[in-house]
């Protein structure tokens, strides 16, 4: 009820922009423990890094040599493949040539360094994607968006008037629409506000008639309005919502005069809600996929779309991830990557912004990575809404990755949500009968070894923490920046996994996950402050670190190498 009230009062649904990356200038004269501190260790440098330097010292002391150049597929944004500190690390498709032909017969022309699934045949690229909730809203709008329920009966607005109609034919799908799509879709919320604005106007005038009948000749105020609610009357949820909404109007317009509220809400409500809906449509209602790509995003067999344009406006995020994973070590440029023998494959599905990647693109990107020999796959984000059919696509793709020995890494969102209570996808339990053993979920930690306040958490659902704040890395145009974000922490884990594959190439994705969980810098028993949600409001509380994640610690490359040696 309150969700409807506030959406109409505010005239639109606001969606917070979640900054996964914060850029700022770096003072290059600072030491490593202030820049690419993920390489450092607490014992030697006073920061809770991933002990990468110590891992290399150990490998060198054992005279161990690199045995593999593992492929890390970054599924997300674009890439600067010409960056001075990354050129050595860019994956090259050995079966493809830059000749405008599909040399490897995979349906993609000139996929030399990866593929842009958000590209058109004419070279254009999509600069944004819609939210999954909005895509589902448009898919089911004509079926369910017009229904309203008063607790007993169903109604629709017909020619501006409320009219009783039969219940929806498919109640399961209708419940899916109301319980999952509407909370996830700003456009659906605005459309519901528009539909309900007709009900508000209807009841505003009913309240006015009832009060004038009860108090003839008297100036109507808040006092008289309060008599419109009868707690003993038969329940009518639409009437109750309209009453609450009208009650808010007195406070919003700072008056106790009924006429002032009636003139604004009784006469302008529909117009205001219509403007709100049109604004939501303009902001969230299109991403030009039909025009640029022209595929059917609901048909997993409709493939062969996209282009090879990788240097896109969102490339900075991908370049920073790649720098953490594979920038050349000790070359006097920028930062030291964790695994500079790794090769970076770029698969673009997710431009930065308010949208969420199409699940079809994610599935095809995962398949591409597997078929082209990826050892580690780094996803761009989780999501709370996976339509059932498309969820099965993702599940099947992750099972295929598991079967082929590929580790898959997913960063959490910065929403302060307990993922043991709110389900995010992908997760290890997506398949009803089996648990995925190759999927890792990662959150950010800082130099002091504390979890980032705003990141999601979960004693069962979150696997591991990793350095992800104030990290110096590569940036487009042969430049370097400091950045923060959970995408950087997941890149740290991907880099450590790639380091292990470099020296222990036979390790499977399942084994890599087991090693990384066992070898953390343990923070068990340490009390830390953590952001949480209480009644949808952000606050803070104290937790033991081991109550926030499965491993109870921070990724540790040195300890992981020791653990891998045991398995060898």
Coordinates of C-alpha atoms in Angstrom, one line a residue:
X1 CA 0.0 0.0 0.0
X2 CA 2.7 2.5 1.0
X3 CA 4.6 1.7 -2.2
X4 CA 1.6 3.0 -4.3
X5 CA 1.1 6.0 -2.1
X6 CA 4.7 7.2 -2.2
X7 CA 5.0 6.5 -5.9
X8 CA 2.1 8.8 -6.7
X9 CA 3.1 11.5 -4.2
X10 CA 6.6 11.6 -5.6
X11 CA 5.2 11.5 -9.1
X12 CA 7.8 9.0 -10.2
X13 CA 9.7 6.0 -9.1
X14 CA 13.3 6.8 -8.3
X15 CA 16.0 4.2 -8.9
X16 CA 19.3 4.7 -7.1
X17 CA 22.3 4.8 -9.3
X18 CA 24.7 2.2 -7.9
X19 CA 28.3 3.4 -8.6
X20 CA 30.3 0.3 -9.0
X21 CA 33.4 2.4 -9.7
X22 CA 34.5 5.6 -8.2
X23 CA 37.4 7.4 -10.0
X24 CA 39.8 9.9 -8.7
X25 CA 43.4 11.0 -9.4
X26 CA 46.3 9.1 -7.8
X27 CA 49.5 10.4 -6.5
X28 CA 51.9 8.2 -8.3
X29 CA 54.7 8.9 -5.8
X30 CA 52.8 6.9 -3.2
X31 CA 54.0 3.5 -2.2
X32 CA 52.5 0.3 -3.3
X33 CA 50.6 -0.2 0.0
X34 CA 48.7 3.0 -0.9
X35 CA 48.1 2.2 -4.6
X36 CA 47.9 -1.4 -5.9
X37 CA 47.8 -2.6 -2.3
X38 CA 46.0 -5.8 -3.2
X39 CA 49.5 -7.1 -3.9
X40 CA 50.6 -6.5 -0.3
X41 CA 50.3 -8.3 3.0
X42 CA 49.6 -7.1 6.5
X43 CA 52.8 -8.5 8.0
X44 CA 55.0 -6.7 5.5
X45 CA 53.0 -3.6 4.5
X46 CA 50.4 -3.0 7.2
X47 CA 47.4 -3.5 4.8
X48 CA 45.1 -6.5 4.3
X49 CA 46.0 -7.1 0.7
X50 CA 45.9 -10.5 -1.1
X51 CA 49.6 -11.3 -0.3
X52 CA 50.4 -11.5 -4.1
X53 CA 54.0 -10.3 -3.7
X54 CA 54.6 -12.9 -1.0
X55 CA 53.2 -15.6 -3.3
X56 CA 55.7 -14.6 -6.0
X57 CA 58.5 -14.6 -3.5
X58 CA 57.6 -18.2 -2.6
X59 CA 57.3 -19.3 -6.2
X60 CA 60.6 -17.9 -7.0
X61 CA 62.3 -19.5 -4.0
X62 CA 60.9 -22.8 -5.2
X63 CA 62.1 -22.0 -8.7
X64 CA 58.7 -22.8 -10.0
X65 CA 58.0 -21.7 -13.6
X66 CA 54.8 -20.6 -15.3
X67 CA 53.2 -23.5 -17.1
X68 CA 50.2 -21.9 -18.7
X69 CA 48.8 -18.5 -19.8
X70 CA 45.3 -18.9 -18.4
X71 CA 42.5 -17.1 -20.1
X72 CA 40.3 -14.8 -18.0
X73 CA 37.0 -13.9 -19.7
X74 CA 35.7 -10.6 -18.5
X75 CA 32.0 -10.5 -19.2
X76 CA 30.8 -7.0 -18.7
X77 CA 32.0 -3.8 -20.3
X78 CA 34.4 -2.8 -23.1
X79 CA 38.2 -2.7 -23.3
X80 CA 41.2 -0.7 -24.5
X81 CA 43.2 -3.5 -26.1
X82 CA 46.0 -1.1 -27.0
X83 CA 46.7 0.0 -23.5
X84 CA 50.5 0.1 -22.9
X85 CA 50.3 -2.0 -19.7
X86 CA 47.8 -4.5 -21.1
X87 CA 48.8 -5.2 -24.7
X88 CA 50.8 -8.2 -23.7
X89 CA 47.8 -9.6 -21.9
X90 CA 45.1 -9.3 -24.5
X91 CA 43.7 -12.6 -25.7
X92 CA 43.9 -13.2 -29.4
X93 CA 41.6 -15.7 -31.1
X94 CA 44.1 -18.1 -32.8
X95 CA 41.5 -19.2 -35.4
X96 CA 40.4 -15.7 -36.5
X97 CA 41.9 -13.1 -38.8
X98 CA 40.9 -9.4 -39.3
X99 CA 39.6 -9.9 -42.8
X100 CA 35.9 -9.4 -42.6
X101 CA 35.4 -13.1 -42.7
X102 CA 34.2 -15.7 -40.2
X103 CA 37.4 -17.7 -40.3
X104 CA 36.6 -20.0 -37.3
X105 CA 33.0 -20.6 -38.5
X106 CA 31.4 -19.6 -35.1
X107 CA 29.0 -17.2 -36.7
X108 CA 31.0 -14.1 -35.6
X109 CA 33.1 -12.0 -37.9
X110 CA 36.5 -10.9 -36.8
X111 CA 36.1 -11.8 -33.1
X112 CA 39.8 -11.2 -32.6
X113 CA 40.0 -10.2 -28.9
X114 CA 36.4 -11.1 -27.9
X115 CA 33.0 -9.9 -28.8
X116 CA 30.5 -7.1 -28.2
X117 CA 27.1 -8.7 -27.8
X118 CA 25.6 -5.2 -27.6
X119 CA 26.7 -4.3 -31.2
X120 CA 25.0 -4.0 -34.5
X121 CA 26.2 -5.2 -37.9
X122 CA 26.6 -1.6 -39.0
X123 CA 29.2 -0.9 -36.2
X124 CA 26.8 0.8 -33.8
X125 CA 26.8 -0.2 -30.1
X126 CA 24.2 0.0 -27.4
X127 CA 25.1 2.5 -24.8
X128 CA 22.7 1.3 -22.2
X129 CA 20.5 -1.7 -21.4
X130 CA 17.1 -1.8 -19.7
X131 CA 16.4 -3.4 -16.3
X132 CA 15.1 -6.9 -16.3
X133 CA 12.0 -5.8 -14.4
X134 CA 11.2 -3.3 -17.2
X135 CA 11.8 -5.9 -19.9
X136 CA 9.4 -8.2 -18.1
X137 CA 6.9 -5.4 -17.6
X138 CA 6.7 -4.8 -21.3
X139 CA 6.4 -8.5 -22.0
X140 CA 3.4 -8.9 -19.6
X141 CA 1.9 -5.4 -19.6
X142 CA -1.1 -6.2 -21.8
X143 CA -1.9 -9.2 -19.7
X144 CA -1.7 -7.8 -16.1
X145 CA -0.7 -4.2 -15.8
X146 CA -4.3 -2.9 -15.8
X147 CA -5.6 -5.1 -13.0
X148 CA -6.5 -3.6 -9.6
X149 CA -7.8 -5.6 -6.6
X150 CA -9.8 -4.2 -3.6
X151 CA -9.4 -7.3 -1.5
X152 CA -12.4 -9.1 -3.1
X153 CA -12.9 -7.9 -6.7
X154 CA -10.8 -7.1 -9.7
X155 CA -11.1 -3.8 -11.6
X156 CA -9.6 -2.0 -14.6
X157 CA -9.8 1.6 -15.7
X158 CA -12.0 1.8 -18.9
X159 CA -12.4 5.2 -20.5
X160 CA -11.2 6.9 -17.3
X161 CA -13.7 5.0 -15.0
X162 CA -13.2 2.0 -12.7
X163 CA -14.9 -1.1 -14.0
X164 CA -15.2 -4.6 -12.4
X165 CA -13.6 -7.4 -14.5
X166 CA -13.1 -11.1 -14.1
X167 CA -10.0 -12.3 -12.3
X168 CA -6.8 -12.8 -14.3
X169 CA -6.9 -16.2 -16.2
X170 CA -3.3 -17.2 -15.1
X171 CA -3.1 -16.4 -11.4
X172 CA 0.4 -17.8 -11.0
X173 CA 1.7 -15.5 -13.7
X174 CA -0.3 -12.6 -12.3
X175 CA 1.2 -13.1 -8.9
X176 CA 4.7 -13.2 -10.5
X177 CA 3.9 -9.9 -12.1
X178 CA 2.7 -8.2 -8.9
X179 CA 5.2 -9.7 -6.5
X180 CA 8.4 -9.7 -8.6
X181 CA 8.1 -7.5 -11.6
X182 CA 6.4 -4.4 -10.1
X183 CA 9.0 -4.0 -7.3
X184 CA 11.8 -4.4 -9.9
X185 CA 10.5 -2.1 -12.6
X186 CA 10.4 1.7 -12.4
X187 CA 8.2 1.8 -15.5
X188 CA 5.7 -0.7 -13.9
X189 CA 5.6 1.3 -10.8
X190 CA 4.9 4.5 -12.7
X191 CA 2.2 2.8 -14.8
X192 CA 0.5 1.4 -11.6
X193 CA 0.6 4.9 -10.2
X194 CA -1.2 6.2 -13.4
X195 CA -3.9 3.5 -13.1
X196 CA -4.4 4.2 -9.4
X197 CA -4.5 8.0 -10.0
X198 CA -8.0 7.4 -11.5
X199 CA -9.1 5.7 -8.3
X200 CA -7.6 8.5 -6.2
X201 CA -9.7 11.1 -8.1
X202 CA -12.8 8.9 -7.8
X203 CA -12.5 8.6 -4.1
X204 CA -11.5 12.2 -3.6
X205 CA -14.8 13.3 -5.0
X206 CA -16.6 10.6 -3.1
X207 CA -15.0 11.9 0.2
X208 CA -16.0 15.4 -0.8
X209 CA -19.7 14.4 -1.4
X210 CA -19.8 12.4 1.8
X211 CA -18.4 15.3 3.9
X212 CA -20.7 17.9 2.3
X213 CA -23.7 15.6 3.0
X214 CA -22.5 15.1 6.7
X215 CA -21.5 18.7 7.3
X216 CA -23.7 20.9 5.1
X217 CA -22.6 24.5 4.8
X218 CA -19.5 24.0 6.9
X219 CA -15.9 24.8 5.7
X220 CA -14.3 21.4 5.5
X221 CA -10.9 20.8 7.1
X222 CA -8.7 17.9 8.2
X223 CA -11.0 17.3 11.1
X224 CA -14.0 16.6 8.9
X225 CA -11.9 14.6 6.5
X226 CA -10.8 12.2 9.3
X227 CA -14.5 11.1 9.6
X228 CA -14.3 9.5 6.2
X229 CA -12.5 6.5 7.5
X230 CA -14.8 4.1 9.4
X231 CA -12.8 1.2 11.0
X232 CA -16.0 -0.7 11.4
X233 CA -16.9 -0.6 7.7
X234 CA -16.4 -3.5 5.4
X235 CA -12.8 -3.5 4.2
X236 CA -12.1 -1.8 0.9
X237 CA -8.3 -1.6 0.2
X238 CA -8.7 0.8 -2.6
X239 CA -10.6 3.2 -0.4
X240 CA -8.1 2.9 2.4
X241 CA -5.2 3.7 0.1
X242 CA -7.0 6.7 -1.3
X243 CA -7.8 7.9 2.2
X244 CA -4.1 7.6 3.3
X245 CA -3.0 9.3 0.1
X246 CA -5.4 12.2 0.6
X247 CA -4.3 12.4 4.2
X248 CA -0.7 12.9 3.1
X249 CA -1.9 15.7 0.9
X250 CA -2.7 17.9 3.9
X251 CA 1.0 17.6 5.0
X252 CA 2.4 18.0 1.5
X253 CA 0.5 21.2 0.8
X254 CA 0.8 22.5 4.4
X255 CA -2.8 23.2 4.9
X256 CA -5.8 21.9 6.9
X257 CA -8.3 23.1 4.3
X258 CA -9.9 20.2 2.4
X259 CA -10.7 22.4 -0.6
X260 CA -7.0 23.0 -1.2
X261 CA -6.2 19.3 -1.1
X262 CA -9.2 18.5 -3.4
X263 CA -8.2 21.0 -6.0
X264 CA -4.7 19.6 -6.3
X265 CA -5.3 15.9 -5.9
X266 CA -8.8 15.6 -7.1
X267 CA -8.1 17.6 -10.3
X268 CA -4.5 17.1 -11.1
X269 CA -3.7 13.6 -9.9
X270 CA -4.1 11.8 -13.3
X271 CA -2.2 14.5 -15.2
X272 CA 0.7 14.3 -12.7
X273 CA 0.8 10.5 -12.8
X274 CA 0.7 10.6 -16.7
X275 CA 3.7 12.9 -16.7
X276 CA 5.4 10.5 -14.3
X277 CA 4.8 7.5 -16.5
X278 CA 6.0 9.3 -19.6
X279 CA 9.2 10.3 -17.7
X280 CA 9.8 6.7 -16.6
X281 CA 9.3 5.6 -20.2
X282 CA 11.8 8.0 -21.5
X283 CA 14.4 7.2 -18.9
X284 CA 13.9 3.4 -18.5
X285 CA 11.6 2.3 -21.3
X286 CA 14.0 1.8 -24.2
X287 CA 17.6 0.8 -25.0
X288 CA 17.4 0.7 -28.8
X289 CA 18.1 -3.0 -28.9
X290 CA 15.5 -3.6 -31.5
X291 CA 16.9 -0.9 -33.7
X292 CA 20.6 -1.6 -33.3
X293 CA 20.6 -5.4 -32.9
X294 CA 17.2 -6.6 -34.1
X295 CA 17.3 -10.0 -32.4
X296 CA 14.7 -11.7 -30.3
X297 CA 16.2 -11.5 -26.8
X298 CA 13.8 -14.2 -25.6
X299 CA 15.0 -16.7 -28.2
X300 CA 18.3 -18.4 -27.2
X301 CA 18.6 -19.9 -30.6
X302 CA 18.7 -16.4 -32.3
X303 CA 22.4 -15.9 -32.3
X304 CA 25.1 -14.5 -34.5
X305 CA 24.4 -10.9 -33.6
X306 CA 26.9 -8.3 -32.2
X307 CA 30.2 -6.9 -33.5
X308 CA 33.8 -6.7 -32.5
X309 CA 33.8 -3.1 -31.3
X310 CA 35.4 -3.3 -27.8
X311 CA 36.6 0.3 -27.2
X312 CA 33.3 1.7 -25.9
X313 CA 32.3 4.4 -23.5
X314 CA 32.2 1.9 -20.6
X315 CA 35.7 0.6 -21.3
X316 CA 37.2 2.3 -18.2
X317 CA 35.6 -0.3 -16.0
X318 CA 36.9 -3.2 -18.0
X319 CA 40.4 -1.7 -18.3
X320 CA 40.7 -1.3 -14.5
X321 CA 39.6 -4.9 -14.0
X322 CA 42.1 -6.1 -16.6
X323 CA 44.9 -4.1 -14.9
X324 CA 44.3 -5.7 -11.5
X325 CA 44.2 -9.2 -13.1
X326 CA 47.0 -9.0 -15.7
X327 CA 48.9 -5.7 -15.9
X328 CA 52.7 -6.4 -16.5
X329 CA 54.5 -6.7 -13.2
X330 CA 57.6 -4.5 -12.4
X331 CA 57.8 -2.7 -15.7
X332 CA 57.7 0.8 -14.3
X333 CA 54.2 1.4 -15.6
X334 CA 51.1 1.8 -13.5
X335 CA 50.3 -1.0 -11.2
X336 CA 51.4 -4.6 -10.9
X337 CA 48.8 -7.1 -12.1
X338 CA 48.3 -10.3 -10.1
X339 CA 48.8 -12.7 -12.9
X340 CA 50.7 -11.1 -15.8
X341 CA 50.8 -14.4 -17.7
X342 CA 47.0 -14.3 -17.9
X343 CA 45.2 -13.4 -21.1
X344 CA 42.1 -11.2 -21.0
X345 CA 39.1 -12.0 -23.2
X346 CA 36.6 -9.2 -23.4
X347 CA 32.9 -10.1 -23.8
X348 CA 30.7 -7.0 -23.6
X349 CA 27.1 -7.4 -22.3
X350 CA 26.7 -4.7 -19.6
X351 CA 27.4 -1.0 -20.2
X352 CA 27.6 0.9 -16.9
X353 CA 24.4 2.6 -15.8
X354 CA 21.1 1.7 -14.3
X355 CA 20.3 -1.3 -16.5
X356 CA 20.9 -5.0 -16.1
X357 CA 22.4 -7.3 -18.8
X358 CA 20.2 -9.4 -21.0
X359 CA 20.4 -12.9 -19.7
X360 CA 20.6 -14.2 -23.3
X361 CA 23.8 -12.1 -23.8
X362 CA 25.2 -13.5 -20.6
X363 CA 24.5 -17.1 -21.6
X364 CA 26.1 -16.6 -25.1
X365 CA 29.1 -14.9 -23.5
X366 CA 29.6 -17.7 -21.1
X367 CA 29.3 -20.3 -23.9
X368 CA 31.8 -18.3 -26.0
X369 CA 34.3 -18.2 -23.1
X370 CA 34.0 -21.9 -22.5
X371 CA 34.3 -22.8 -26.2
X372 CA 37.4 -20.6 -26.6
X373 CA 39.3 -22.1 -23.6
X374 CA 38.6 -19.7 -20.8
X375 CA 39.9 -20.8 -17.4
X376 CA 38.2 -18.1 -15.3
X377 CA 35.0 -16.2 -16.1
X378 CA 34.3 -12.9 -14.4
X379 CA 30.7 -11.8 -14.4
X380 CA 29.6 -8.2 -14.1
X381 CA 26.8 -8.4 -11.5
X382 CA 24.1 -10.4 -9.8
X383 CA 20.4 -9.8 -10.0
X384 CA 17.3 -10.5 -7.9
X385 CA 15.0 -11.2 -11.0
X386 CA 15.7 -14.1 -13.3
X387 CA 12.7 -15.1 -15.4
X388 CA 12.3 -18.8 -15.0
X389 CA 13.1 -19.9 -18.6
X390 CA 16.1 -17.6 -18.8
X391 CA 17.2 -18.7 -15.4
X392 CA 17.4 -22.2 -16.8
X393 CA 19.6 -20.9 -19.6
X394 CA 22.1 -19.5 -17.1
X395 CA 22.0 -22.6 -14.9
X396 CA 22.8 -24.8 -17.9
X397 CA 25.6 -22.5 -19.0
X398 CA 27.1 -22.5 -15.5
X399 CA 26.8 -26.3 -15.3
X400 CA 28.7 -26.5 -18.6
X401 CA 31.4 -24.3 -17.2
X402 CA 31.6 -26.6 -14.2
X403 CA 31.9 -29.6 -16.4
X404 CA 34.7 -28.0 -18.4
X405 CA 36.6 -27.0 -15.2
X406 CA 36.0 -23.3 -15.4
X407 CA 35.8 -21.1 -12.3
X408 CA 33.0 -18.4 -12.5
X409 CA 33.2 -15.3 -10.2
X410 CA 30.3 -12.9 -9.5
X411 CA 30.5 -9.7 -7.5
X412 CA 27.7 -8.7 -5.1
X413 CA 25.8 -5.4 -5.2
X414 CA 26.4 -2.6 -2.8
X415 CA 22.9 -2.6 -1.2
X416 CA 23.6 -3.7 2.4
X417 CA 21.3 -6.7 1.9
X418 CA 21.6 -10.1 3.6
X419 CA 21.7 -12.5 0.7
X420 CA 20.8 -15.4 3.0
X421 CA 17.3 -13.7 3.2
X422 CA 17.0 -12.2 -0.3
X423 CA 17.9 -14.4 -3.2
X424 CA 20.4 -13.0 -5.8
X425 CA 21.3 -14.8 -9.1
X426 CA 23.5 -16.4 -10.1
X427 CA 24.0 -18.5 -7.0
X428 CA 25.2 -22.0 -6.2
X429 CA 21.7 -23.3 -5.6
X430 CA 20.1 -22.3 -8.8
X431 CA 19.6 -25.9 -9.8
X432 CA 17.0 -27.6 -7.5
X433 CA 18.8 -30.9 -7.2
X434 CA 22.5 -30.0 -7.3
X435 CA 24.8 -27.3 -6.0
X436 CA 27.2 -25.6 -8.4
X437 CA 30.8 -26.1 -7.1
X438 CA 32.6 -23.7 -9.4
X439 CA 30.8 -20.4 -8.6
X440 CA 32.3 -17.8 -6.3
X441 CA 30.5 -14.8 -4.9
X442 CA 32.7 -11.9 -3.8
X443 CA 32.4 -8.7 -1.8
X444 CA 34.8 -5.8 -1.1
X445 CA 37.2 -5.3 1.8
X446 CA 39.4 -2.3 2.6
X447 CA 43.0 -1.8 3.6
X448 CA 42.1 -2.3 7.3
X449 CA 40.6 -5.7 6.6
X450 CA 37.1 -4.5 7.1
X451 CA 34.1 -5.2 4.9
X452 CA 32.8 -2.3 2.8
X453 CA 29.8 -1.0 4.7
X454 CA 27.4 -1.0 1.8
X455 CA 28.2 -4.4 0.2
X456 CA 25.8 -7.3 0.4
X457 CA 26.7 -10.1 2.8
X458 CA 25.6 -13.6 3.8
X459 CA 27.1 -16.3 6.0
X460 CA 26.1 -18.9 3.4
X461 CA 25.6 -16.9 0.2
X462 CA 28.8 -14.8 0.1
X463 CA 32.0 -16.8 -0.4
X464 CA 34.9 -14.4 0.2
X465 CA 36.1 -10.9 0.6
X466 CA 38.8 -9.3 -1.5
X467 CA 40.5 -5.9 -1.8
X468 CA 38.3 -3.5 -3.7
X469 CA 38.7 0.1 -2.4
X470 CA 41.1 2.8 -3.4
X471 CA 42.9 0.6 -5.8
X472 CA 45.3 2.0 -8.5
X473 CA 45.0 0.4 -11.9
X474 CA 45.1 1.0 -15.6
X475 CA 42.7 3.3 -17.4
X476 CA 42.0 4.0 -21.1
X477 CA 44.5 6.0 -23.1
X478 CA 47.6 4.7 -21.3
X479 CA 46.6 6.4 -18.1
X480 CA 46.0 5.1 -14.5
X481 CA 43.5 5.9 -11.8
X482 CA 42.4 5.1 -8.3
X483 CA 39.1 3.3 -8.1
X484 CA 36.7 1.6 -5.7
X485 CA 34.0 -1.0 -6.3
X486 CA 33.0 -4.6 -5.9
X487 CA 33.9 -5.2 -9.5
X488 CA 37.5 -4.5 -8.5
X489 CA 37.3 -6.9 -5.6
X490 CA 36.0 -9.7 -7.9
X491 CA 38.9 -8.9 -10.3
X492 CA 41.3 -9.5 -7.4
X493 CA 39.9 -12.9 -6.9
X494 CA 40.0 -13.6 -10.6
X495 CA 43.6 -12.6 -10.7
X496 CA 44.5 -14.9 -7.8
X497 CA 42.7 -17.8 -9.5
X498 CA 44.6 -17.0 -12.7
X499 CA 47.8 -17.0 -10.8
X500 CA 47.1 -20.5 -9.5
X501 CA 46.2 -21.7 -13.0
X502 CA 49.5 -20.3 -14.3
X503 CA 51.5 -22.6 -12.0
X504 CA 49.0 -25.4 -11.4
X505 CA 47.3 -25.7 -14.8
X506 CA 45.4 -28.9 -14.0
X507 CA 43.3 -27.3 -11.2
X508 CA 39.6 -27.3 -12.0
X509 CA 37.2 -24.6 -11.3
X510 CA 35.8 -26.6 -8.4
X511 CA 39.3 -27.1 -7.0
X512 CA 40.2 -23.4 -7.4
X513 CA 37.1 -22.5 -5.4
X514 CA 37.9 -24.9 -2.6
X515 CA 41.5 -23.7 -2.4
X516 CA 40.5 -20.0 -2.3
X517 CA 38.0 -20.7 0.5
X518 CA 40.5 -22.7 2.5
X519 CA 43.4 -20.3 2.2
X520 CA 41.9 -16.9 3.2
X521 CA 43.4 -14.5 5.6
X522 CA 41.1 -15.5 8.4
X523 CA 39.2 -12.7 10.1
X524 CA 37.1 -15.1 12.2
X525 CA 36.3 -13.8 15.6
X526 CA 37.0 -10.2 14.6
X527 CA 34.1 -7.8 15.3
X528 CA 33.4 -5.4 12.5
X529 CA 30.9 -2.7 11.6
X530 CA 28.6 -3.5 8.7
X531 CA 25.8 -1.7 6.9
X532 CA 22.4 -3.4 7.0
X533 CA 18.8 -2.7 6.0
X534 CA 16.1 -2.4 8.7
X535 CA 12.6 -1.8 7.3
X536 CA 14.2 -0.7 4.0
X537 CA 16.3 1.9 5.9
X538 CA 20.1 1.8 5.9
X539 CA 21.8 1.6 9.3
X540 CA 24.8 -0.1 10.8
X541 CA 25.4 -2.9 13.3
X542 CA 28.3 -5.0 14.6
X543 CA 29.0 -8.5 13.3
X544 CA 31.6 -11.1 13.7
X545 CA 33.5 -11.4 10.4
X546 CA 32.6 -15.1 10.1
X547 CA 28.9 -14.2 10.2
X548 CA 29.3 -12.3 7.0
X549 CA 30.7 -14.8 4.6
X550 CA 31.3 -18.5 4.1
X551 CA 35.1 -18.3 4.4
X552 CA 35.2 -15.7 7.1
X553 CA 38.2 -14.1 5.5
X554 CA 40.0 -12.2 2.7
X555 CA 41.5 -13.9 -0.4
X556 CA 45.2 -14.8 0.1
X557 CA 47.3 -15.7 -2.9
X558 CA 50.3 -16.9 -0.9
X559 CA 48.3 -19.3 1.2
X560 CA 46.4 -20.4 -1.9
X561 CA 49.7 -21.4 -3.5
X562 CA 50.6 -23.4 -0.5
X563 CA 47.2 -25.1 -0.6
X564 CA 47.6 -25.8 -4.3
X565 CA 50.9 -27.5 -3.6
X566 CA 49.3 -29.8 -1.2
X567 CA 46.7 -30.8 -3.8
X568 CA 49.5 -31.4 -6.3

